[in-house]
Amino acid sequence: MTSSHMRSSLDRDATFYAPKVSCFACYDTGIVTNGDGLLNHYLPDYDAEIIDGNIHRRGGSDLAVICHCVAAYEAQDYEAQTTRAGFRDSTGVRTTDISGRQQSIGVNVDKDTIRDIHRQRRANWETTARDINSLRQQVRNGLKPQLPAYIADVKEQLQNVEQLLPSID
């Protein structure tokens, strides 16, 4: 039998799964993401500027938050060849030379914060998977289910997608 990346159509239509990752804080990349804004609960000013007393998010304006999981460290193959350089080493977050000056490639946030982010994201994914699978089951049974608030909010935002994206003229 040949392997395939495609799920069967029945499985694709009937089930929703959370990502299959070891670390939900960084999704096995070594860099903690902030797409859901969860990082801002711990670092309120992360990727932000205060202008006229208001917080304006500026993605990418701060150093990356480096995870504490295996994905953040160097990896080697069976011949001791480096397969992934990593963002951390035994001394902490790595640095790089910028114009003769050592600059950290990321910021070190304590392990407990990263663990909390991991646990919360895992729980959120479990809830989402349960909700989506329940909705799909109801639709298959001919019902018109009410959308969870977090889905209804996004659906409403997408109604005005032109206002979310700046026009390029």
Steps between C-alpha positions, in 0.01 A plus 500: 500500500634844413493776755294809443465831675129513415240401758200308376212726397284359782768581758567842347132595516429345839790589724703798607824448687724725704852530357721201571789674672702442814499865604198723457694808615719499187334232284837320490687792342692627804344847471191577708228642279258778589238459227232442761619788721560265793860613537373852570333374821851439634689777316239775448737726306632225269500618136327820606546874499312746712389796292281769657426267791375219272671168437576431134612149412802486268571133426871431471618812679638309801743209524356151460403318819705182511330186628651255751396183316722262300430688175688805633827306534754375249425159352747252355463189290656161579834614352511805731429735210292803595154476347355801679705787644254587776428823680638387838813333626619400845554866594156622395373688196762523225648826378619621164748764392345822370755762399756368747251485786341184642121512473269238644293326231203489734372564845498252785165470677481280809402134459183532708362763263577282198338200674188706572479609136543136390226377735257775404551449127464123534175549694376753241573256216320220685196724548509610136525141375209396722289799384576456129435126510171559681398762241587265213298220661199730540521614137525137383184428700316780316508754783604863474720544808580831663864592452723545806569867570864481392400365158208742462734792578746399227217441254369851570848650461541327165180661375698826498832357381562804278523713815748261667756522221648829384428580138797508264448764236 
